[in-house]
Amino acid sequence: MKYVGIVGSNADLSYNRYLLNFIKKQYSDLFELDIVEIKDIPMFNQDNDQTNSQPIQELNQKILAADGVIIATPEHNHTIPASLKSVLEWLSFKIHPLENKPVMIVGASYYDQGSSRAQLHLRQILDAPGVNAIVMPGNEFLLGRVKEAFDENYNLKDQGTIDFLQSVLEKFNAFVSLVNRLETPEDKPLPEEDLYSSEPIASTIEGVDMAAEDWVEQAAEKVGAVEGDTYVKLNRGILTVDQINTFLASMPMELTFADENNQFLYYNYTKEAEDMLADRVPGQVGNPLVLCHPEAALKNVGWVVQQLRAGNQDVVRIHVPTHGPDKFVVHNYQAMHDEEGNYRGINEYILDFKPIVDWYLKQTGLKLEGDIDATSGASQAEEVEVDAGSGASVKS
Amino acid sequence: MKHLIGLVGTNSSQSTNRKLLQFIKANFQKEATVELMEIKDFPVFNKPADSVLPEIVQEAAEKIEKADGVIISTPEYDHAIPAALINALNWLSYDVYPFVDKPVMITGASYGTLGSSRAQAQLRQILDAPELKARIMPSSEFLLSHSLQAFDEDNRLKDSEQIEKLSGLFADFLVFVDLVNQLVQAHESNKKEAANFSWENI
């Protein structure tokens, strides 16, 4: 945590300054404290806008960059000093660095009161709409009888006071984290995914058991699906069903289509399960996703679909190193959308892209950091740093 | 005839609180004289160790000392009175104590709806501090809201109900001044307490 500590007095001698110095030194393991003085800041006057002057801008920048602010105020005439009020007026006139900033108030005074009334006024001031700071409730730290409170090295003498101050400052750390959570918009929990595909959509073929081994045959008969040399018009072109099959079978990856009802409708069936990177069997087609994953994986499957449906991510990738170092296998779950942008399901493509990488490295002379074969391939070409932006750097 | 100081609670050149005091001065000139006092040239208070007061502060303190009472009109900045007014009060209670037992009436004007209500409440607490210890007229409040629209071109309050209320408060304040002048029993000890309130010698 990084805090700014504002000395709320412009006086040459200020016990509030001693207090902040002590806090900085004593509790350095809790946070970093940058102590700032206000004596160079002019009296606020709306006729003479000095918002852009160096001392005000410096304070502004420091507060904006800080995680929180600690203000140490004396009490003059039952309220905060004019110089501190003036600073707060500048910081609520044209600029508002304290807006939503966690603030803690401490104060020291010569008498018993320990700036109690000034602290209450300061709370009201910090709560004003132009300032809009978020002041830690409760946890007052009032240091009375300051002349007796410090030793000759300006350390607080009383161990009970030191311990209490520690507990208050620890709470302020927690308060700052809390406020930061308040200020970041809460991730709305996404609706649960229905992996049982129980809500038919317009394209769902109803009246066929999704779990059936011959779902494809039954469903095709039901809707009169075309096949063979029947032409299909596409965006953009015309192919026969056979040509579409040939085309998809030639894709150097395992392709799977699940619709937005989480029903597994298609994969480019070219290999038997044992030869695939992620095994599929013909009888699985038509299944709801719940039936084609082990139970332990369902939570992750649901999460992936949630992200894609909500648009949090356009693609979710998982690298699967279990195939050994000779393969770079990545499972890609790509969200599909129609022309209106509606979510239309998942295009899952799984591939080993090492052949492409190897070919590319050979062509360019680039090499992978940590690649055990790198030296053999680099002999023909100068060693070239792989640009991080190219995405070709793989750490093993 | 009683003589009052009208303390303009801001250093701004554009101020409806100044206008309000000017209106009070003009409207009640048959009942009392009101002299406006500005605070914008007061230097920044920084507790000078030598306690030498700037001339402008010295003059202001003497005027308040001589006056029968003070009307302070305050705007509201950030739920409180302006730094410039705090600053003036800091000076006027530092080795001089013109406010001790001085009858004070508070008024306030604001551009919005609330009419400086929170600043006035804080000002009462401030004037109650031992170095100031003013005699604030109790149970009275004059809040002028929407003050930019409140005056006509002759700087008179437009709303006759507001004028009526202000007239009542002003008349009461003159009675209050007489009343406070009879509250002499505690005056000497109040004076002493204020003077004894030293930052360093405790």
XYZ file of C-alpha atoms in Angstrom:
598
model
C 0.000 0.000 0.000
C 1.114 3.548 -0.765
C -0.377 6.400 1.206
C -0.066 10.150 1.282
C 0.119 11.719 4.745
C -1.087 15.327 4.847
C 0.270 17.506 7.636
C -2.867 19.504 8.428
C -1.008 22.510 9.725
C 1.161 25.177 8.157
C 2.863 25.993 11.458
C 6.610 25.624 11.797
C 6.164 23.551 14.917
C 3.503 20.884 14.536
C 2.947 17.840 16.665
C 0.780 16.478 13.891
C 3.902 16.485 11.715
C 5.729 14.536 14.443
C 2.828 12.119 14.574
C 2.940 11.427 10.835
C 6.720 11.055 10.921
C 6.331 8.529 13.702
C 3.652 6.629 11.777
C 5.869 6.518 8.709
C 8.818 5.181 10.652
C 7.077 2.864 13.094
C 4.676 1.136 10.715
C 6.817 0.934 7.567
C 6.006 -2.774 7.258
C 2.297 -1.915 6.874
C 2.574 0.718 4.119
C 4.709 3.333 2.469
C 3.889 6.879 3.603
C 4.716 9.995 1.617
C 4.365 12.972 3.949
C 3.303 16.203 2.272
C 3.250 19.757 3.605
C 0.562 22.303 2.848
C 2.262 25.533 3.803
C 3.095 26.511 0.200
C -0.514 26.242 -0.865
C -2.148 29.678 -1.098
C -5.404 30.680 0.567
C -8.324 29.548 -1.542
C -9.986 32.347 -3.468
C -12.403 31.616 -6.248
C -11.452 34.897 -7.948
C -7.905 33.714 -8.441
C -7.882 30.131 -9.651
C -4.494 28.632 -8.887
C -5.487 25.033 -9.477
C -2.730 24.673 -12.032
C -0.004 26.046 -9.795
C 2.873 23.731 -9.020
C 2.179 23.047 -5.296
C -1.494 22.233 -5.900
C -0.772 20.071 -8.918
C 1.967 18.201 -7.086
C -0.402 17.400 -4.247
C -3.109 16.471 -6.742
C -0.831 14.005 -8.556
C 0.384 12.435 -5.342
C -3.134 11.894 -4.048
C -4.349 10.499 -7.365
C -1.506 7.986 -7.389
C -1.920 6.937 -3.751
C -3.989 4.028 -2.464
C -5.184 6.137 0.451
C -4.676 9.341 2.394
C -3.999 9.933 6.081
C -4.803 13.444 7.294
C -3.359 14.627 10.602
C -5.270 17.656 11.838
C -4.775 19.982 14.752
C -7.723 21.826 16.191
C -7.981 25.617 16.068
C -11.147 27.265 17.345
C -12.987 23.948 17.556
C -12.368 23.249 13.884
C -9.624 22.407 11.419
C -6.990 25.045 10.604
C -7.751 27.527 7.849
C -4.732 26.278 5.914
C -6.065 22.714 5.807
C -9.549 23.887 4.873
C -8.032 25.969 2.109
C -6.259 22.914 0.678
C -9.521 20.963 0.695
C -11.279 23.836 -1.067
C -8.666 23.807 -3.849
C -9.043 20.018 -4.075
C -12.800 20.322 -4.566
C -12.974 23.385 -6.844
C -11.793 22.395 -10.335
C -10.111 19.100 -9.466
C -11.347 16.299 -7.239
C -8.461 13.971 -6.415
C -10.029 12.854 -3.138
C -13.128 11.549 -4.846
C -13.650 7.922 -3.778
C -10.246 7.955 -2.068
C -10.028 6.084 1.241
C -9.118 8.568 3.970
C -8.146 8.110 7.592
C -8.162 10.964 10.085
C -5.766 11.302 12.984
C -5.112 14.327 15.135
C -2.992 15.668 17.930
C -3.674 18.519 20.299
C -2.165 20.243 23.303
C -5.155 19.575 25.534
C -7.125 16.498 26.440
C -9.478 16.650 23.488
C -6.927 15.513 20.951
C -8.616 17.441 18.136
C -11.914 15.623 18.627
C -14.107 18.455 17.368
C -11.863 19.275 14.442
C -11.977 15.621 13.417
C -15.768 15.639 13.374
C -15.816 18.795 11.235
C -13.234 17.247 8.943
C -15.465 14.199 8.470
C -18.349 16.441 7.444
C -16.119 18.375 5.058
C -14.672 15.255 3.441
C -18.221 14.012 2.967
C -19.240 17.090 0.941
C -20.115 16.318 -2.676
C -17.176 18.254 -4.139
C -14.679 16.364 -2.012
C -16.417 12.996 -1.834
C -13.719 11.114 -0.012
C -14.506 7.798 1.650
C -13.567 8.280 5.284
C -12.944 5.241 7.434
C -15.751 5.119 9.988
C -15.064 4.758 13.689
C -11.482 4.083 14.690
C -10.794 7.591 15.961
C -7.219 8.308 16.859
C -7.063 11.306 19.180
C -3.702 12.186 20.625
C -4.164 14.575 23.538
C -1.502 16.290 25.671
C 1.046 16.074 22.886
C 3.780 17.828 24.787
C 3.986 14.833 27.066
C 3.289 12.221 24.417
C 6.629 12.146 22.584
C 10.104 11.348 23.828
C 13.184 13.347 22.793
C 13.427 11.380 19.524
C 9.800 12.214 18.695
C 8.663 8.650 19.271
C 5.399 8.058 21.084
C 6.140 7.036 24.657
C 3.095 5.044 25.618
C 3.153 1.414 24.450
C -0.640 1.156 24.701
C -0.990 4.111 22.316
C 1.538 2.592 19.903
C -0.332 -0.726 19.884
C -3.700 0.967 19.432
C -2.374 3.053 16.549
C -1.032 -0.130 14.974
C -4.442 -1.791 15.176
C -6.142 1.266 13.662
C -3.651 1.407 10.806
C -4.060 -2.305 10.130
C -7.786 -1.700 9.887
C -7.151 1.146 7.487
C -5.216 -1.235 5.230
C -8.209 -3.570 5.239
C -10.546 -0.606 4.673
C -8.551 0.495 1.620
C -8.872 -2.984 0.112
C -12.577 -2.920 0.845
C -13.081 0.476 -0.802
C -11.132 -0.640 -3.845
C -13.530 -3.552 -4.167
C -16.469 -1.157 -3.839
C -15.089 0.974 -6.624
C -14.430 -1.860 -9.074
C -17.738 -2.938 -10.528
C -18.705 -6.270 -9.069
C -18.584 -9.122 -11.572
C -22.187 -10.124 -11.873
C -22.461 -13.865 -11.422
C -23.194 -15.358 -14.827
C -26.258 -17.534 -15.195
C -25.621 -21.250 -14.802
C -25.072 -23.122 -18.065
C -27.598 -25.783 -18.948
C -25.296 -28.594 -20.018
C -28.325 -30.905 -20.388
C -29.502 -28.923 -23.446
C -32.997 -28.974 -22.013
C -34.268 -25.748 -23.620
C -34.730 -26.463 -27.322
C -33.782 -23.652 -29.701
C -35.209 -23.031 -33.178
C -32.720 -25.370 -34.828
C -33.000 -28.175 -32.273
C -34.249 -31.393 -33.829
C -36.920 -32.453 -31.385
C -38.366 -35.898 -30.867
C -35.035 -37.723 -31.122
C -33.206 -39.048 -28.064
C -30.070 -36.921 -27.794
C -28.238 -39.785 -26.122
C -28.982 -42.291 -28.876
C -25.991 -43.951 -30.588
C -27.635 -43.375 -33.961
C -28.839 -39.835 -33.242
C -27.366 -38.622 -36.551
C -29.315 -41.153 -38.587
C -32.568 -40.661 -36.691
C -32.324 -36.888 -36.750
C -31.385 -36.806 -40.452
C -34.441 -38.839 -41.292
C -36.642 -36.664 -39.135
C -35.673 -33.403 -40.880
C -34.871 -34.881 -44.285
C -31.227 -33.719 -44.144
C -29.545 -33.488 -47.530
C -26.382 -35.473 -48.302
C -24.134 -36.678 -51.074
C -24.075 -34.548 -54.197
C -26.885 -32.216 -53.185
C -25.861 -28.612 -53.532
C -25.820 -26.329 -50.543
C -25.653 -22.548 -50.900
C -23.194 -20.934 -48.499
C -21.786 -17.511 -47.682
C -20.144 -17.386 -50.031
C -20.291 -20.167 -52.584
C -22.010 -23.390 -53.529
C -20.695 -26.805 -52.585
C -22.156 -30.271 -52.511
C -22.433 -31.929 -49.130
C -19.621 -34.254 -50.220
C -17.403 -31.283 -50.993
C -18.153 -29.721 -47.612
C -17.177 -32.997 -45.945
C -13.952 -33.236 -47.927
C -13.149 -29.657 -47.091
C -13.758 -30.031 -43.366
C -11.934 -33.378 -43.222
C -8.840 -31.708 -44.649
C -8.696 -29.135 -41.872
C -5.473 -29.788 -39.928
C -7.357 -29.850 -36.669
C -10.147 -31.608 -34.849
C -13.276 -29.524 -35.279
C -16.318 -29.787 -33.049
C -19.577 -27.824 -33.215
C -21.792 -27.336 -30.142
C -24.817 -25.096 -30.526
C -25.991 -22.402 -28.108
C -28.167 -24.996 -26.381
C -24.937 -26.834 -25.484
C -25.745 -29.741 -27.782
C -22.840 -31.458 -29.546
C -23.951 -31.492 -33.213
C -20.891 -32.252 -35.313
C -17.210 -33.187 -35.466
C -15.010 -33.696 -38.517
C -14.806 -37.447 -38.172
C -11.607 -38.610 -39.861
C -9.880 -40.655 -37.199
C -10.865 -43.123 -34.567
C -10.858 -42.016 -30.982
C -7.485 -43.526 -30.082
C -5.734 -41.536 -32.814
C -7.275 -38.198 -31.892
C -5.869 -35.453 -29.674
C -9.209 -35.314 -27.876
C -11.157 -38.467 -28.387
C -14.585 -38.418 -29.953
C -16.700 -41.378 -31.044
C -19.405 -41.269 -33.719
C -22.120 -42.280 -31.264
C -21.558 -39.154 -29.149
C -22.890 -36.764 -31.752
C -26.212 -35.331 -30.654
C -25.319 -35.553 -26.987
C -25.823 -32.686 -24.611
C -22.406 -31.557 -23.339
C -23.077 -33.140 -19.965
C -22.852 -36.602 -21.571
C -19.558 -36.103 -23.388
C -17.463 -34.945 -20.417
C -16.415 -36.683 -17.218
C -18.250 -35.302 -14.218
C -15.102 -33.708 -12.796
C -14.747 -31.583 -15.944
C -18.316 -30.254 -15.993
C -17.582 -27.248 -13.804
C -14.868 -26.087 -16.182
C -17.003 -26.767 -19.236
C -19.772 -24.651 -17.733
C -17.312 -21.857 -16.955
C -15.927 -21.823 -20.484
C -19.396 -21.618 -22.014
C -20.366 -18.853 -19.591
C -17.383 -16.731 -20.650
C -18.082 -17.228 -24.331
C -21.826 -16.637 -24.076
C -21.323 -13.513 -21.929
C -18.678 -12.221 -24.303
C -16.104 -11.938 -21.537
C -13.740 -13.763 -23.839
C -13.972 -14.459 -27.531
C -11.863 -17.564 -27.258
C -10.751 -19.687 -24.343
C -7.547 -21.639 -24.912
C -6.144 -24.506 -22.917
C -2.719 -25.938 -23.616
C -2.486 -29.661 -23.060
C 1.118 -30.727 -22.504
C 0.257 -34.377 -21.823
C 1.128 -35.328 -25.418
C 4.853 -34.856 -24.774
C 7.388 -32.342 -26.053
C 6.903 -33.337 -29.699
C 3.471 -31.835 -29.826
C 2.195 -28.344 -29.061
C -1.441 -29.155 -28.424
C -3.945 -26.392 -27.776
C -7.676 -26.748 -27.273
C -9.410 -23.633 -28.575
C -12.988 -22.831 -27.674
C -14.058 -20.120 -30.079
C -17.376 -18.352 -29.580
C -19.579 -18.338 -32.685
C -21.926 -15.455 -33.455
C -24.514 -14.857 -36.164
C -24.570 -11.713 -38.250
C -26.562 -9.882 -35.601
C -23.939 -10.782 -33.024
C -26.065 -13.340 -31.188
C -24.171 -16.166 -29.532
C -24.584 -19.280 -31.616
C -22.400 -21.845 -29.890
C -18.827 -23.044 -29.768
C -16.389 -23.857 -32.474
C -13.927 -26.101 -30.687
C -10.747 -26.679 -32.628
C -7.925 -28.750 -31.306
C -4.584 -28.906 -33.002
C -0.931 -29.648 -32.639
C 0.654 -26.544 -34.105
C 4.258 -27.675 -33.697
C 4.630 -28.583 -37.388
C 3.714 -25.030 -38.312
C 6.067 -23.544 -35.708
C 8.930 -25.813 -36.809
C 8.424 -24.874 -40.401
C 8.289 -21.183 -39.540
C 11.469 -21.336 -37.448
C 13.329 -23.107 -40.205
C 12.254 -20.526 -42.737
C 13.140 -17.536 -40.627
C 16.061 -18.742 -38.526
C 14.216 -17.691 -35.419
C 14.430 -19.986 -32.473
C 12.448 -20.654 -29.379
C 13.785 -19.749 -26.006
C 14.279 -22.951 -24.026
C 13.889 -25.196 -27.050
C 16.333 -28.111 -26.676
C 16.770 -28.367 -30.444
C 17.433 -24.688 -30.929
C 21.190 -24.937 -31.409
C 20.973 -27.363 -34.281
C 18.579 -25.178 -36.164
C 20.422 -21.949 -35.511
C 23.660 -22.881 -37.238
C 22.525 -21.619 -40.597
C 21.218 -18.304 -39.407
C 22.183 -15.549 -37.062
C 20.524 -15.793 -33.731
C 17.561 -13.504 -33.828
C 15.597 -12.403 -30.824
C 12.048 -13.496 -31.113
C 9.953 -10.423 -30.806
C 7.602 -10.805 -27.896
C 4.865 -9.188 -29.955
C 4.965 -12.002 -32.470
C 3.749 -14.453 -29.878
C 6.288 -17.027 -30.973
C 8.148 -17.146 -27.698
C 7.344 -20.276 -25.784
C 8.729 -20.903 -22.356
C 9.210 -24.550 -21.596
C -27.871 54.035 18.149
C -26.128 50.698 18.195
C -23.135 50.105 15.947
C -22.664 46.668 14.387
C -19.962 45.059 12.274
C -21.131 43.079 9.250
C -18.403 40.489 8.652
C -18.346 39.271 5.046
C -17.498 35.591 5.412
C -15.688 35.162 2.113
C -12.752 36.498 0.136
C -14.623 36.246 -3.143
C -15.380 39.421 -5.092
C -18.707 37.966 -6.147
C -20.636 37.261 -2.987
C -24.324 37.171 -2.223
C -23.384 37.184 1.463
C -21.864 40.638 0.911
C -25.071 41.635 -0.851
C -27.114 40.366 2.050
C -25.080 42.447 4.528
C -25.373 45.487 2.262
C -29.104 44.975 2.234
C -29.188 44.712 6.042
C -27.120 47.881 6.342
C -29.431 49.824 4.008
C -32.697 48.391 5.205
C -32.141 48.824 8.940
C -30.237 52.108 8.900
C -32.847 53.709 11.136
C -32.361 51.048 13.809
C -28.569 50.694 13.816
C -25.417 51.485 11.868
C -23.773 48.539 10.168
C -20.191 48.707 8.974
C -19.081 46.001 6.542
C -15.760 44.326 7.207
C -13.818 42.415 4.548
C -11.431 39.538 5.237
C -9.837 38.973 1.858
C -6.619 40.831 2.694
C -5.937 38.937 5.897
C -2.658 37.046 5.437
C -2.566 33.282 5.882
C -2.568 32.453 9.599
C 0.394 30.359 10.607
C 0.665 30.800 14.380
C 3.603 33.233 14.287
C 5.800 32.594 17.293
C 6.304 36.303 18.001
C 2.533 36.879 18.143
C 2.852 40.142 16.253
C -0.459 40.787 14.577
C -0.638 42.174 11.059
C -1.995 45.712 10.997
C -5.189 44.734 9.209
C -5.942 42.193 11.926
C -5.185 44.681 14.665
C -7.573 47.178 13.083
C -10.311 44.617 12.649
C -9.918 43.489 16.256
C -10.264 47.054 17.504
C -13.369 47.673 15.422
C -15.025 44.517 16.693
C -13.984 45.364 20.245
C -15.746 48.721 19.985
C -18.843 47.473 18.196
C -22.032 46.489 20.009
C -22.338 43.305 18.020
C -21.275 41.422 14.922
C -23.323 39.925 12.119
C -21.384 37.221 10.282
C -22.702 36.167 6.925
C -21.162 32.946 5.685
C -21.302 30.939 2.494
C -20.854 27.184 2.617
C -17.860 25.495 1.027
C -17.733 21.695 1.383
C -20.276 21.561 4.234
C -18.241 24.106 6.225
C -17.364 27.780 6.398
C -14.726 28.987 3.900
C -11.056 28.690 4.746
C -10.812 32.468 4.457
C -13.323 32.912 7.297
C -11.643 30.271 9.462
C -8.421 32.128 8.782
C -9.896 35.462 9.914
C -11.273 33.881 13.086
C -7.893 32.207 13.752
C -6.248 35.652 13.668
C -9.003 37.305 15.680
C -8.445 34.889 18.535
C -4.675 34.861 18.601
C -3.465 37.128 21.384
C -6.503 39.357 20.834
C -9.937 38.365 22.039
C -12.467 40.787 20.538
C -15.143 38.112 20.235
C -15.244 37.159 23.907
C -18.814 37.844 25.082
C -19.532 39.773 21.877
C -23.123 39.378 20.674
C -23.081 37.624 17.289
C -25.822 36.942 14.798
C -25.230 34.456 11.981
C -26.712 34.704 8.529
C -25.818 32.855 5.383
C -26.569 32.685 1.709
C -26.040 29.904 -0.790
C -26.705 29.343 -4.476
C -28.489 26.071 -3.753
C -31.432 25.064 -1.616
C -29.816 24.611 1.776
C -28.757 28.219 2.389
C -25.455 27.338 4.128
C -27.188 25.401 6.916
C -24.260 23.128 7.681
C -21.688 25.917 7.563
C -23.811 27.900 10.054
C -23.987 24.939 12.425
C -20.197 24.578 12.310
C -19.733 28.334 12.762
C -21.725 28.177 15.999
C -19.383 25.500 17.310
C -16.347 27.474 16.224
C -17.558 30.681 17.901
C -18.025 28.657 21.068
C -14.305 27.811 21.258
C -12.549 29.221 24.361
C -10.473 31.767 22.416
C -13.561 33.148 20.684
C -16.369 32.582 23.198
C -18.831 34.791 21.418
C -22.426 35.185 22.614
C -24.292 33.746 19.665
C -27.968 34.617 19.397
C -29.694 31.324 20.168
C -32.635 29.742 18.392
C -32.339 31.930 15.359
C -31.299 31.099 11.874
C -31.390 33.016 8.620
C -30.758 30.807 5.608
C -30.953 32.511 2.227
C -31.217 29.835 -0.427
C -31.011 30.346 -4.211
C -29.238 33.582 -3.406
C -28.360 34.441 -7.007
C -32.054 34.921 -7.702
C -32.893 36.489 -4.336
C -32.059 40.149 -5.036
C -33.608 42.688 -7.399
C -31.557 45.197 -9.398
C -31.503 47.610 -6.440
C -29.948 44.869 -4.306
C -33.117 44.483 -2.257
C -34.403 41.090 -1.228
C -37.277 40.241 -3.522
C -39.228 38.047 -1.157
C -41.244 40.068 1.363
C -41.513 37.072 3.715
C -37.736 36.898 3.835
C -37.576 40.637 4.623
C -40.141 40.175 7.368
C -38.208 37.321 8.885
C -34.946 39.232 8.703
C -36.559 42.310 10.277
C -37.764 40.223 13.191
C -34.349 38.665 13.687
C -32.615 42.014 13.458
C -34.940 43.582 16.041
C -34.407 40.577 18.303
C -30.664 40.882 17.854
C -30.728 44.476 19.139
C -32.601 43.245 22.219
C -30.140 40.368 22.512
C -27.265 42.881 22.528
C -28.836 44.650 25.523
C -29.428 41.336 27.198
C -25.842 40.185 26.753
C -24.602 43.450 28.176
C -26.285 42.437 31.391
C -24.495 39.095 31.399
C -21.422 40.516 33.012
C -20.852 38.024 35.786
C -18.785 35.617 33.761
C -17.156 38.167 31.499
C -13.955 38.612 33.453
C -13.349 34.911 33.800
C -14.179 34.319 30.133
C -11.667 36.978 29.172
C -9.092 35.411 31.412
C -9.734 31.933 30.095
C -9.319 33.106 26.527
C -6.103 34.910 27.306
C -4.799 31.958 29.266
C -5.441 29.695 26.347
C -1.860 29.578 25.289
C -0.643 26.946 22.887
C 2.732 26.582 24.454
C 2.338 27.236 28.172
C 0.307 24.390 29.485
